[in-house]
PDB file of C-alpha atoms in Angstrom:
ATOM      1  CA  MET A   1     120.786  80.498  90.967  1.00 42.00           C
ATOM      2  CA  SER A   2     116.182  79.784  92.052  1.00 43.00           C
ATOM      3  CA  THR A   3     114.494  83.320  92.178  1.00 44.00           C
ATOM      4  CA  GLU A   4     113.845  82.577  96.227  1.00 43.00           C
ATOM      5  CA  ALA A   5     117.633  81.977  96.034  1.00 43.00           C
ATOM      6  CA  ARG A   6     118.372  85.363  95.015  1.00 49.00           C
ATOM      7  CA  LEU A   7     116.674  87.342  97.294  1.00 48.00           C
ATOM      8  CA  PRO A   8     116.263  88.024 100.746  1.00 51.00           C
ATOM      9  CA  THR A   9     114.010  84.895 102.574  1.00 66.00           C
ATOM     10  CA  VAL A  10     111.419  87.391 103.490  1.00 73.00           C
ATOM     11  CA  THR A  11     107.719  86.294 104.779  1.00 82.00           C
ATOM     12  CA  PRO A  12     105.486  86.983 102.026  1.00 87.00           C
ATOM     13  CA  LEU A  13     102.267  88.817 102.619  1.00 93.00           C
ATOM     14  CA  GLY A  14      98.762  87.679 104.499  1.00 93.00           C
ATOM     15  CA  PRO A  15      96.156  87.883 106.446  1.00 94.00           C
ATOM     16  CA  ASP A  16      96.555  89.021 109.272  1.00 95.00           C
ATOM     17  CA  SER A  17      98.425  91.928 107.525  1.00 97.00           C
ATOM     18  CA  VAL A  18      97.340  96.095 107.040  1.00 98.00           C
ATOM     19  CA  ALA A  19      97.843  95.550 103.890  1.00 97.00           C
ATOM     20  CA  TRP A  20      95.980  93.259 102.572  1.00 97.00           C
ATOM     21  CA  GLN A  21      93.024  96.030 104.226  1.00 94.00           C
ATOM     22  CA  VAL A  22      94.719  97.885 102.713  1.00 95.00           C
ATOM     23  CA  VAL A  23      95.916  97.857  99.025  1.00 96.00           C
ATOM     24  CA  GLY A  24      92.826  95.711  97.262  1.00 94.00           C
ATOM     25  CA  ASP A  25      90.640  98.621  97.614  1.00 95.00           C
ATOM     26  CA  ARG A  26      89.368 100.222  93.510  1.00 93.00           C
ATOM     27  CA  ARG A  27      89.040 104.014  95.352  1.00 91.00           C
ATOM     28  CA  LEU A  28      93.299 104.130  95.109  1.00 88.00           C
ATOM     29  CA  LEU A  29      92.998 104.265  91.801  1.00 90.00           C
ATOM     30  CA  LEU A  30      92.870 108.322  92.527  1.00 94.00           C
ATOM     31  CA  GLY A  31      96.186 108.757  94.363  1.00 94.00           C
ATOM     32  CA  ALA A  32      98.222 106.889  91.468  1.00 93.00           C
ATOM     33  CA  GLY A  33      98.440 110.473  89.712  1.00 94.00           C
ATOM     34  CA  THR A  34     100.070 111.780  92.530  1.00 97.00           C
ATOM     35  CA  ALA A  35     101.944 108.761  93.380  1.00 96.00           C
ATOM     36  CA  LEU A  36     103.366 109.101  89.778  1.00 95.00           C
ATOM     37  CA  LEU A  37     104.166 112.622  90.170  1.00 97.00           C
ATOM     38  CA  LEU A  38     105.878 111.606  93.647  1.00 98.00           C
ATOM     39  CA  GLN A  39     108.799 108.917  91.666  1.00 97.00           C
ATOM     40  CA  VAL A  40     109.323 111.107  88.569  1.00 96.00           C
ATOM     41  CA  ALA A  41     109.807 113.933  90.543  1.00 98.00           C
ATOM     42  CA  HIS A  42     112.794 112.371  91.226  1.00 97.00           C
ATOM     43  CA  PRO A  43     115.987 112.373  88.994  1.00 96.00           C
ATOM     44  CA  VAL A  44     117.071 109.532  88.205  1.00 95.00           C
ATOM     45  CA  ILE A  45     112.545 108.153  88.096  1.00 96.00           C
ATOM     46  CA  GLY A  46     112.749 111.433  85.550  1.00 95.00           C
ATOM     47  CA  ALA A  47     115.629 110.206  83.805  1.00 95.00           C
ATOM     48  CA  GLY A  48     113.942 107.155  82.831  1.00 94.00           C
ATOM     49  CA  VAL A  49     111.131 107.034  82.451  1.00 93.00           C
ATOM     50  CA  HIS A  50     111.929 109.957  79.952  1.00 90.00           C
ATOM     51  CA  ASP A  51     114.299 107.186  77.955  1.00 91.00           C
ATOM     52  CA  HIS A  52     112.848 103.975  78.757  1.00 89.00           C
ATOM     53  CA  SER A  53     109.448 103.993  79.030  1.00 84.00           C
ATOM     54  CA  ASN A  54     105.967 103.855  76.475  1.00 75.00           C
ATOM     55  CA  TYR A  55     103.373 105.370  78.915  1.00 71.00           C
ATOM     56  CA  PRO A  56     101.975 108.875  76.573  1.00 69.00           C
ATOM     57  CA  GLU A  57     101.574 105.349  74.153  1.00 72.00           C
ATOM     58  CA  ASP A  58     100.069 103.063  76.630  1.00 77.00           C
ATOM     59  CA  PRO A  59      98.445 104.663  80.206  1.00 78.00           C
ATOM     60  CA  TRP A  60      96.164 102.521  80.319  1.00 78.00           C
ATOM     61  CA  GLY A  61      98.636  99.223  79.459  1.00 80.00           C
ATOM     62  CA  ARG A  62     100.880 100.927  81.282  1.00 80.00           C
ATOM     63  CA  LEU A  63      98.747 101.844  84.318  1.00 84.00           C
ATOM     64  CA  ASP A  64      97.437  98.390  84.864  1.00 87.00           C
ATOM     65  CA  ARG A  65     100.415  96.691  84.606  1.00 90.00           C
ATOM     66  CA  THR A  66     101.780  98.737  87.813  1.00 92.00           C
ATOM     67  CA  ILE A  67      99.048  98.168  89.097  1.00 93.00           C
ATOM     68  CA  ASP A  68      99.089  93.621  88.786  1.00 95.00           C
ATOM     69  CA  SER A  69     102.375  94.349  90.218  1.00 95.00           C
ATOM     70  CA  LEU A  70     101.684  95.923  93.416  1.00 96.00           C
ATOM     71  CA  LEU A  71      98.510  93.009  93.555  1.00 97.00           C
ATOM     72  CA  CYS A  72     100.911  90.561  93.481  1.00 96.00           C
ATOM     73  CA  GLN A  73     103.964  91.541  95.700  1.00 96.00           C
ATOM     74  CA  VAL A  74     100.748  91.707  98.564  1.00 97.00           C
ATOM     75  CA  PHE A  75      98.699  89.099  97.805  1.00 96.00           C
ATOM     76  CA  GLY A  76     100.567  86.762  95.781  1.00 94.00           C
ATOM     77  CA  GLY A  77     102.405  84.738  98.781  1.00 91.00           C
ATOM     78  CA  ARG A  78     105.164  83.597  97.460  1.00 89.00           C
ATOM     79  CA  GLU A  79     104.323  84.068  93.458  1.00 93.00           C
ATOM     80  CA  ALA A  80     105.689  88.034  94.493  1.00 93.00           C
ATOM     81  CA  ILE A  81     108.816  86.165  95.234  1.00 92.00           C
ATOM     82  CA  VAL A  82     108.487  85.609  90.987  1.00 93.00           C
ATOM     83  CA  GLU A  83     107.331  89.458  90.420  1.00 94.00           C
ATOM     84  CA  ALA A  84     109.893  91.487  92.745  1.00 93.00           C
ATOM     85  CA  GLU A  85     112.606  89.379  90.389  1.00 93.00           C
ATOM     86  CA  ARG A  86     111.243  89.964  87.606  1.00 95.00           C
ATOM     87  CA  LEU A  87     110.639  93.611  87.487  1.00 94.00           C
ATOM     88  CA  ARG A  88     115.163  93.630  89.634  1.00 93.00           C
ATOM     89  CA  GLU A  89     115.562  92.381  85.558  1.00 94.00           C
ATOM     90  CA  MET A  90     113.784  94.571  84.313  1.00 91.00           C
ATOM     91  CA  HIS A  91     115.264  97.481  85.716  1.00 93.00           C
ATOM     92  CA  LYS A  92     118.581  97.090  85.294  1.00 93.00           C
ATOM     93  CA  ALA A  93     118.809  97.577  81.383  1.00 89.00           C
ATOM     94  CA  ILE A  94     117.381 100.865  82.639  1.00 91.00           C
ATOM     95  CA  LYS A  95     120.671 103.656  82.827  1.00 93.00           C
ATOM     96  CA  GLY A  96     122.079 106.473  81.079  1.00 94.00           C
ATOM     97  CA  VAL A  97     122.564 110.613  81.350  1.00 93.00           C
ATOM     98  CA  ASP A  98     119.577 113.155  82.922  1.00 89.00           C
ATOM     99  CA  HIS A  99     118.836 115.840  81.930  1.00 89.00           C
ATOM    100  CA  HIS A 100     122.049 117.044  84.767  1.00 90.00           C
ATOM    101  CA  GLY A 101     124.116 115.008  82.777  1.00 92.00           C
ATOM    102  CA  GLU A 102     124.909 112.558  85.829  1.00 90.00           C
ATOM    103  CA  ARG A 103     124.898 109.042  84.654  1.00 94.00           C
ATOM    104  CA  TYR A 104     122.314 106.943  86.212  1.00 92.00           C
ATOM    105  CA  HIS A 105     120.921 103.529  87.472  1.00 93.00           C
ATOM    106  CA  ALA A 106     116.758 102.042  88.025  1.00 88.00           C
ATOM    107  CA  LEU A 107     118.656 100.170  91.134  1.00 92.00           C
ATOM    108  CA  ASN A 108     120.004 102.711  92.681  1.00 93.00           C
ATOM    109  CA  PRO A 109     118.950 101.828  96.096  1.00 95.00           C
ATOM    110  CA  GLU A 110     117.665 105.197  96.288  1.00 95.00           C
ATOM    111  CA  ALA A 111     115.845 105.496  93.653  1.00 95.00           C
ATOM    112  CA  TYR A 112     114.413 102.683  93.828  1.00 96.00           C
ATOM    113  CA  TRP A 113     113.261 102.435  97.650  1.00 97.00           C
ATOM    114  CA  TRP A 114     112.025 105.739  96.511  1.00 98.00           C
ATOM    115  CA  VAL A 115     110.232 104.694  94.111  1.00 96.00           C
ATOM    116  CA  HIS A 116     107.615 101.570  97.155  1.00 97.00           C
ATOM    117  CA  GLY A 117     107.960 104.538  99.709  1.00 98.00           C
ATOM    118  CA  SER A 118     106.268 107.677  98.031  1.00 98.00           C
ATOM    119  CA  THR A 119     103.640 104.175  96.961  1.00 97.00           C
ATOM    120  CA  PHE A 120     102.991 103.294 101.224  1.00 98.00           C
ATOM    121  CA  TRP A 121     102.917 107.949 101.111  1.00 98.00           C
ATOM    122  CA  THR A 122      99.969 107.884  98.656  1.00 98.00           C
ATOM    123  CA  THR A 123      97.851 105.094 100.606  1.00 97.00           C
ATOM    124  CA  LEU A 124      97.791 106.967 102.979  1.00 97.00           C
ATOM    125  CA  ARG A 125      96.641 109.876 102.137  1.00 97.00           C
ATOM    126  CA  MET A 126      94.589 108.135  99.811  1.00 96.00           C
ATOM    127  CA  ARG A 127      93.307 106.827 102.833  1.00 95.00           C
ATOM    128  CA  ASP A 128      92.940 109.900 104.138  1.00 96.00           C
ATOM    129  CA  VAL A 129      90.726 111.310 102.253  1.00 96.00           C
ATOM    130  CA  PHE A 130      88.257 108.514 100.272  1.00 96.00           C
ATOM    131  CA  VAL A 131      88.209 106.063 102.444  1.00 95.00           C
ATOM    132  CA  GLN A 132      89.423 106.641 105.904  1.00 94.00           C
ATOM    133  CA  PRO A 133      91.753 107.141 108.309  1.00 96.00           C
ATOM    134  CA  LEU A 134      94.868 104.383 109.520  1.00 97.00           C
ATOM    135  CA  SER A 135      95.292 104.768 112.796  1.00 97.00           C
ATOM    136  CA  ARG A 136      99.338 104.979 114.154  1.00 97.00           C
ATOM    137  CA  GLU A 137      99.697 101.815 115.664  1.00 98.00           C
ATOM    138  CA  GLU A 138      98.002 100.596 112.084  1.00 98.00           C
ATOM    139  CA  LYS A 139      99.525 103.189 110.174  1.00 98.00           C
ATOM    140  CA  SER A 140     103.293 101.473 112.380  1.00 98.00           C
ATOM    141  CA  ARG A 141     102.355  98.471 111.432  1.00 98.00           C
ATOM    142  CA  PHE A 142     101.524  98.908 107.690  1.00 98.00           C
ATOM    143  CA  TYR A 143     105.493 100.714 107.071  1.00 98.00           C
ATOM    144  CA  ALA A 144     106.726  97.123 108.540  1.00 97.00           C
ATOM    145  CA  GLU A 145     105.046  95.866 106.413  1.00 97.00           C
ATOM    146  CA  TRP A 146     106.579  97.664 103.376  1.00 98.00           C
ATOM    147  CA  ARG A 147     109.908  97.373 104.476  1.00 97.00           C
ATOM    148  CA  ARG A 148     109.503  93.780 104.767  1.00 96.00           C
ATOM    149  CA  LEU A 149     108.433  94.281 100.638  1.00 96.00           C
ATOM    150  CA  GLY A 150     111.425  96.899  99.905  1.00 96.00           C
ATOM    151  CA  LEU A 151     113.401  92.907 101.436  1.00 95.00           C
ATOM    152  CA  LEU A 152     111.786  90.711  99.322  1.00 94.00           C
ATOM    153  CA  LEU A 153     112.595  93.415  96.448  1.00 94.00           C
ATOM    154  CA  GLY A 154     116.292  93.195  96.372  1.00 93.00           C
ATOM    155  CA  LEU A 155     116.627  96.749  99.084  1.00 95.00           C
ATOM    156  CA  ARG A 156     118.578  96.240 102.195  1.00 95.00           C
ATOM    157  CA  GLU A 157     117.433  97.006 105.708  1.00 95.00           C
ATOM    158  CA  HIS A 158     120.275 100.154 105.822  1.00 96.00           C
ATOM    159  CA  HIS A 159     119.062 101.752 102.536  1.00 96.00           C
ATOM    160  CA  MET A 160     114.997 101.637 104.123  1.00 98.00           C
ATOM    161  CA  PRO A 161     114.066 103.860 107.052  1.00 98.00           C
ATOM    162  CA  ALA A 162     113.559 101.747 110.616  1.00 97.00           C
ATOM    163  CA  ASP A 163     109.746 103.002 111.209  1.00 98.00           C
ATOM    164  CA  HIS A 164     107.395 105.455 110.677  1.00 98.00           C
ATOM    165  CA  GLU A 165     107.979 108.070 111.754  1.00 98.00           C
ATOM    166  CA  GLY A 166     111.436 107.917 110.654  1.00 98.00           C
ATOM    167  CA  PHE A 167     110.799 107.444 107.197  1.00 98.00           C
ATOM    168  CA  GLU A 168     108.239 110.989 107.933  1.00 98.00           C
ATOM    169  CA  THR A 169     111.152 112.239 108.342  1.00 98.00           C
ATOM    170  CA  TYR A 170     112.687 111.126 105.172  1.00 98.00           C
ATOM    171  CA  PHE A 171     109.345 111.637 103.217  1.00 98.00           C
ATOM    172  CA  ASP A 172     110.097 115.679 104.186  1.00 98.00           C
ATOM    173  CA  GLY A 173     113.495 115.728 102.971  1.00 98.00           C
ATOM    174  CA  VAL A 174     113.589 114.647  99.839  1.00 98.00           C
ATOM    175  CA  VAL A 175     110.113 116.624  98.905  1.00 98.00           C
ATOM    176  CA  ALA A 176     112.259 119.990 100.457  1.00 97.00           C
ATOM    177  CA  ASN A 177     115.723 118.838  98.656  1.00 96.00           C
ATOM    178  CA  ARG A 178     115.413 115.438  96.340  1.00 97.00           C
ATOM    179  CA  LEU A 179     112.057 116.055  93.590  1.00 98.00           C
ATOM    180  CA  GLU A 180     112.310 118.828  91.056  1.00 97.00           C
ATOM    181  CA  ASP A 181     110.271 120.078  88.220  1.00 97.00           C
ATOM    182  CA  ASN A 182     111.536 118.160  84.272  1.00 96.00           C
ATOM    183  CA  HIS A 183     110.290 117.420  81.342  1.00 95.00           C
ATOM    184  CA  THR A 184     108.721 114.063  82.333  1.00 95.00           C
ATOM    185  CA  VAL A 185     106.440 115.920  85.317  1.00 97.00           C
ATOM    186  CA  ARG A 186     105.595 118.176  83.057  1.00 96.00           C
ATOM    187  CA  GLU A 187     103.974 115.124  80.102  1.00 93.00           C
ATOM    188  CA  LEU A 188     102.864 113.617  83.094  1.00 93.00           C
ATOM    189  CA  LEU A 189     100.820 117.212  84.007  1.00 95.00           C
ATOM    190  CA  ALA A 190      99.383 116.717  80.645  1.00 92.00           C
ATOM    191  CA  SER A 191      98.902 112.881  80.210  1.00 90.00           C
ATOM    192  CA  ILE A 192      96.336 112.850  83.612  1.00 91.00           C
ATOM    193  CA  THR A 193      94.706 116.177  81.793  1.00 89.00           C
ATOM    194  CA  MET A 194      92.833 113.804  79.333  1.00 86.00           C
ATOM    195  CA  ARG A 195      92.924 115.200  76.726  1.00 85.00           C
ATOM    196  CA  ASP A 196      94.204 112.886  74.176  1.00 81.00           C
ATOM    197  CA  THR A 197      93.937 109.911  75.554  1.00 82.00           C
ATOM    198  CA  PRO A 198      91.828 107.006  73.797  1.00 81.00           C
ATOM    199  CA  PRO A 199      89.315 104.824  75.627  1.00 77.00           C
ATOM    200  CA  PRO A 200      89.804 102.641  78.184  1.00 75.00           C
ATOM    201  CA  PRO A 201      91.241  99.077  75.980  1.00 73.00           C
ATOM    202  CA  TRP A 202      87.886  97.382  79.489  1.00 68.00           C
ATOM    203  CA  TRP A 203      85.415  99.888  79.127  1.00 65.00           C
ATOM    204  CA  PHE A 204      85.154  99.292  74.468  1.00 68.00           C
ATOM    205  CA  LEU A 205      83.463 102.163  74.804  1.00 68.00           C
ATOM    206  CA  PRO A 206      83.775 103.543  70.791  1.00 75.00           C
ATOM    207  CA  GLU A 207      85.278 107.212  70.757  1.00 75.00           C
ATOM    208  CA  ALA A 208      82.027 109.418  70.317  1.00 75.00           C
ATOM    209  CA  LEU A 209      80.650 108.179  73.940  1.00 80.00           C
ATOM    210  CA  TRP A 210      83.740 108.021  74.943  1.00 75.00           C
ATOM    211  CA  ARG A 211      85.737 111.832  73.841  1.00 80.00           C
ATOM    212  CA  PRO A 212      82.160 114.291  76.696  1.00 84.00           C
ATOM    213  CA  VAL A 213      83.161 111.248  79.260  1.00 81.00           C
ATOM    214  CA  ARG A 214      86.508 112.055  78.858  1.00 85.00           C
ATOM    215  CA  PRO A 215      86.703 115.660  80.367  1.00 86.00           C
ATOM    216  CA  ALA A 216      85.752 114.344  83.173  1.00 88.00           C
ATOM    217  CA  GLY A 217      87.208 112.230  84.002  1.00 87.00           C
ATOM    218  CA  GLY A 218      90.422 114.200  83.262  1.00 90.00           C
ATOM    219  CA  ASN A 219      89.283 116.937  85.888  1.00 94.00           C
ATOM    220  CA  VAL A 220      88.874 114.362  88.405  1.00 94.00           C
ATOM    221  CA  LEU A 221      92.515 112.671  87.545  1.00 94.00           C
ATOM    222  CA  THR A 222      93.634 116.149  88.021  1.00 96.00           C
ATOM    223  CA  LEU A 223      92.097 117.650  91.273  1.00 97.00           C
ATOM    224  CA  CYS A 224      92.963 113.973  93.025  1.00 97.00           C
ATOM    225  CA  ALA A 225      96.416 114.244  91.609  1.00 97.00           C
ATOM    226  CA  ILE A 226      97.678 117.832  92.269  1.00 98.00           C
ATOM    227  CA  GLY A 227      95.510 118.102  95.659  1.00 98.00           C
ATOM    228  CA  LEU A 228      96.989 114.799  96.876  1.00 98.00           C
ATOM    229  CA  LEU A 229     100.497 115.667  96.359  1.00 98.00           C
ATOM    230  CA  PRO A 230     102.907 117.661  99.854  1.00 98.00           C
ATOM    231  CA  THR A 231     102.051 121.217  99.973  1.00 97.00           C
ATOM    232  CA  ALA A 232     105.857 121.972  99.204  1.00 97.00           C
ATOM    233  CA  LEU A 233     106.325 120.204  95.299  1.00 98.00           C
ATOM    234  CA  ARG A 234     102.584 121.785  94.518  1.00 97.00           C
ATOM    235  CA  ASP A 235     104.683 124.756  95.237  1.00 96.00           C
ATOM    236  CA  ARG A 236     107.545 124.187  93.608  1.00 96.00           C
ATOM    237  CA  LEU A 237     106.282 122.706  90.391  1.00 97.00           C
ATOM    238  CA  SER A 238     103.942 125.916  90.301  1.00 97.00           C
ATOM    239  CA  LEU A 239     100.567 124.541  90.453  1.00 97.00           C
ATOM    240  CA  LYS A 240      97.533 125.838  91.803  1.00 96.00           C
ATOM    241  CA  TRP A 241      95.172 124.762  94.695  1.00 98.00           C
ATOM    242  CA  THR A 242      92.966 126.883  95.998  1.00 97.00           C
ATOM    243  CA  ASP A 243      90.061 127.328  98.159  1.00 98.00           C
ATOM    244  CA  ALA A 244      87.578 125.824  96.419  1.00 98.00           C
ATOM    245  CA  ASP A 245      89.510 123.176  94.834  1.00 98.00           C
ATOM    246  CA  GLU A 246      90.137 121.776  98.496  1.00 98.00           C
ATOM    247  CA  ARG A 247      86.563 122.540  99.067  1.00 98.00           C
ATOM    248  CA  ARG A 248      85.577 119.650  95.748  1.00 98.00           C
ATOM    249  CA  LEU A 249      87.798 117.566  97.045  1.00 98.00           C
ATOM    250  CA  GLN A 250      86.910 117.027 100.343  1.00 97.00           C
ATOM    251  CA  ARG A 251      83.730 116.680  98.332  1.00 97.00           C
ATOM    252  CA  LEU A 252      84.324 114.550  96.436  1.00 97.00           C
ATOM    253  CA  GLY A 253      86.105 112.535  99.847  1.00 97.00           C
ATOM    254  CA  ALA A 254      83.201 112.355 101.112  1.00 96.00           C
ATOM    255  CA  ILE A 255      80.875 110.847  98.241  1.00 95.00           C
ATOM    256  CA  THR A 256      83.819 108.211  97.340  1.00 95.00           C
ATOM    257  CA  ARG A 257      83.794 107.760 100.970  1.00 93.00           C
ATOM    258  CA  ALA A 258      80.180 107.662 100.795  1.00 92.00           C
ATOM    259  CA  ALA A 259      79.745 105.141  97.962  1.00 91.00           C
ATOM    260  CA  GLY A 260      82.718 103.268  98.663  1.00 88.00           C
ATOM    261  CA  ASN A 261      81.466 101.765 101.690  1.00 81.00           C
ATOM    262  CA  ARG A 262      77.849 100.454 100.435  1.00 90.00           C
ATOM    263  CA  VAL A 263      79.942  98.812  97.631  1.00 93.00           C
ATOM    264  CA  PRO A 264      80.066  95.040  98.037  1.00 94.00           C
ATOM    265  CA  ASP A 265      84.244  93.313  98.018  1.00 93.00           C
ATOM    266  CA  ARG A 266      83.749  92.080  94.995  1.00 94.00           C
ATOM    267  CA  LEU A 267      83.481  95.298  92.700  1.00 93.00           C
ATOM    268  CA  ARG A 268      85.078  96.954  95.375  1.00 94.00           C
ATOM    269  CA  LEU A 269      88.452  94.750  95.769  1.00 95.00           C
ATOM    270  CA  TYR A 270      90.489  94.151  92.728  1.00 95.00           C
ATOM    271  CA  PRO A 271      90.363  90.833  91.725  1.00 95.00           C
ATOM    272  CA  LYS A 272      93.607  90.128  92.783  1.00 95.00           C
ATOM    273  CA  ALA A 273      92.347  91.363  96.440  1.00 96.00           C
ATOM    274  CA  TYR A 274      89.214  90.057  96.973  1.00 96.00           C
ATOM    275  CA  ARG A 275      89.797  86.398  95.175  1.00 96.00           C
ATOM    276  CA  ALA A 276      93.161  85.922  98.136  1.00 94.00           C
ATOM    277  CA  LYS A 277      90.615  87.732 100.788  1.00 92.00           C
ATOM    278  CA  ARG A 278      87.758  85.154  99.512  1.00 91.00           C
ATOM    279  CA  SER A 279      90.992  81.849  99.575  1.00 89.00           C
ATOM    280  CA  TYR A 280      91.568  82.035 104.040  1.00 78.00           C
TER     281      TYR A 280
END
């Protein structure tokens, strides 16, 4: 049976979508830490990452593969169907018993949707701070497109809130009642500081040059990862956040907005997004 026959019939996203205007911007990388924290604070995802992921040994490779997968889902056209099938096959083997003694499986619809839905929430949060907020109508359209991607990934209509307003209520409920502090959260918080992180392999930086850059990079990633979190989760994780921290985040946002608007698309967008837009 072909990949397309196994998955729902869903039209891939195209240049008329809000997602095409939003997802390919490199500035969204500043929200990666927040998205990951939201995800691993879910007990199923936290357990799966702890037991099966190699991100502590290969942080840059893991990040690169995650971004490439998301860009393929949004900009890949028919290739998005193949990527959705690959993800489902990969997650079939991710299962075990969490620290509560409960059995888990990565394809549990609640957890599988939370990964997808929390990425959507983080993208909106990033737009608000570092790019430009979407209008209410754009948010509604973007969410409808995200549900389409969810169907492509193998989720069903009833696994996902019907509209953006429903999603906001759902998101707040998961943050309040489902997310937790756990070992994977603490590992991720430590890795975001970049204290022991090697330079990105694509930069070709020797350790002697990377060493003085690393603390500044870790400070920015930590500021963004913690500052963009919902306040309720930040408090539950006992993460310090002061008025001075908030002012630093807002200053960074202002600088990023101003600089990003002057950068040509060829540099501001990820190559997959840039090529897709150039082809239309």
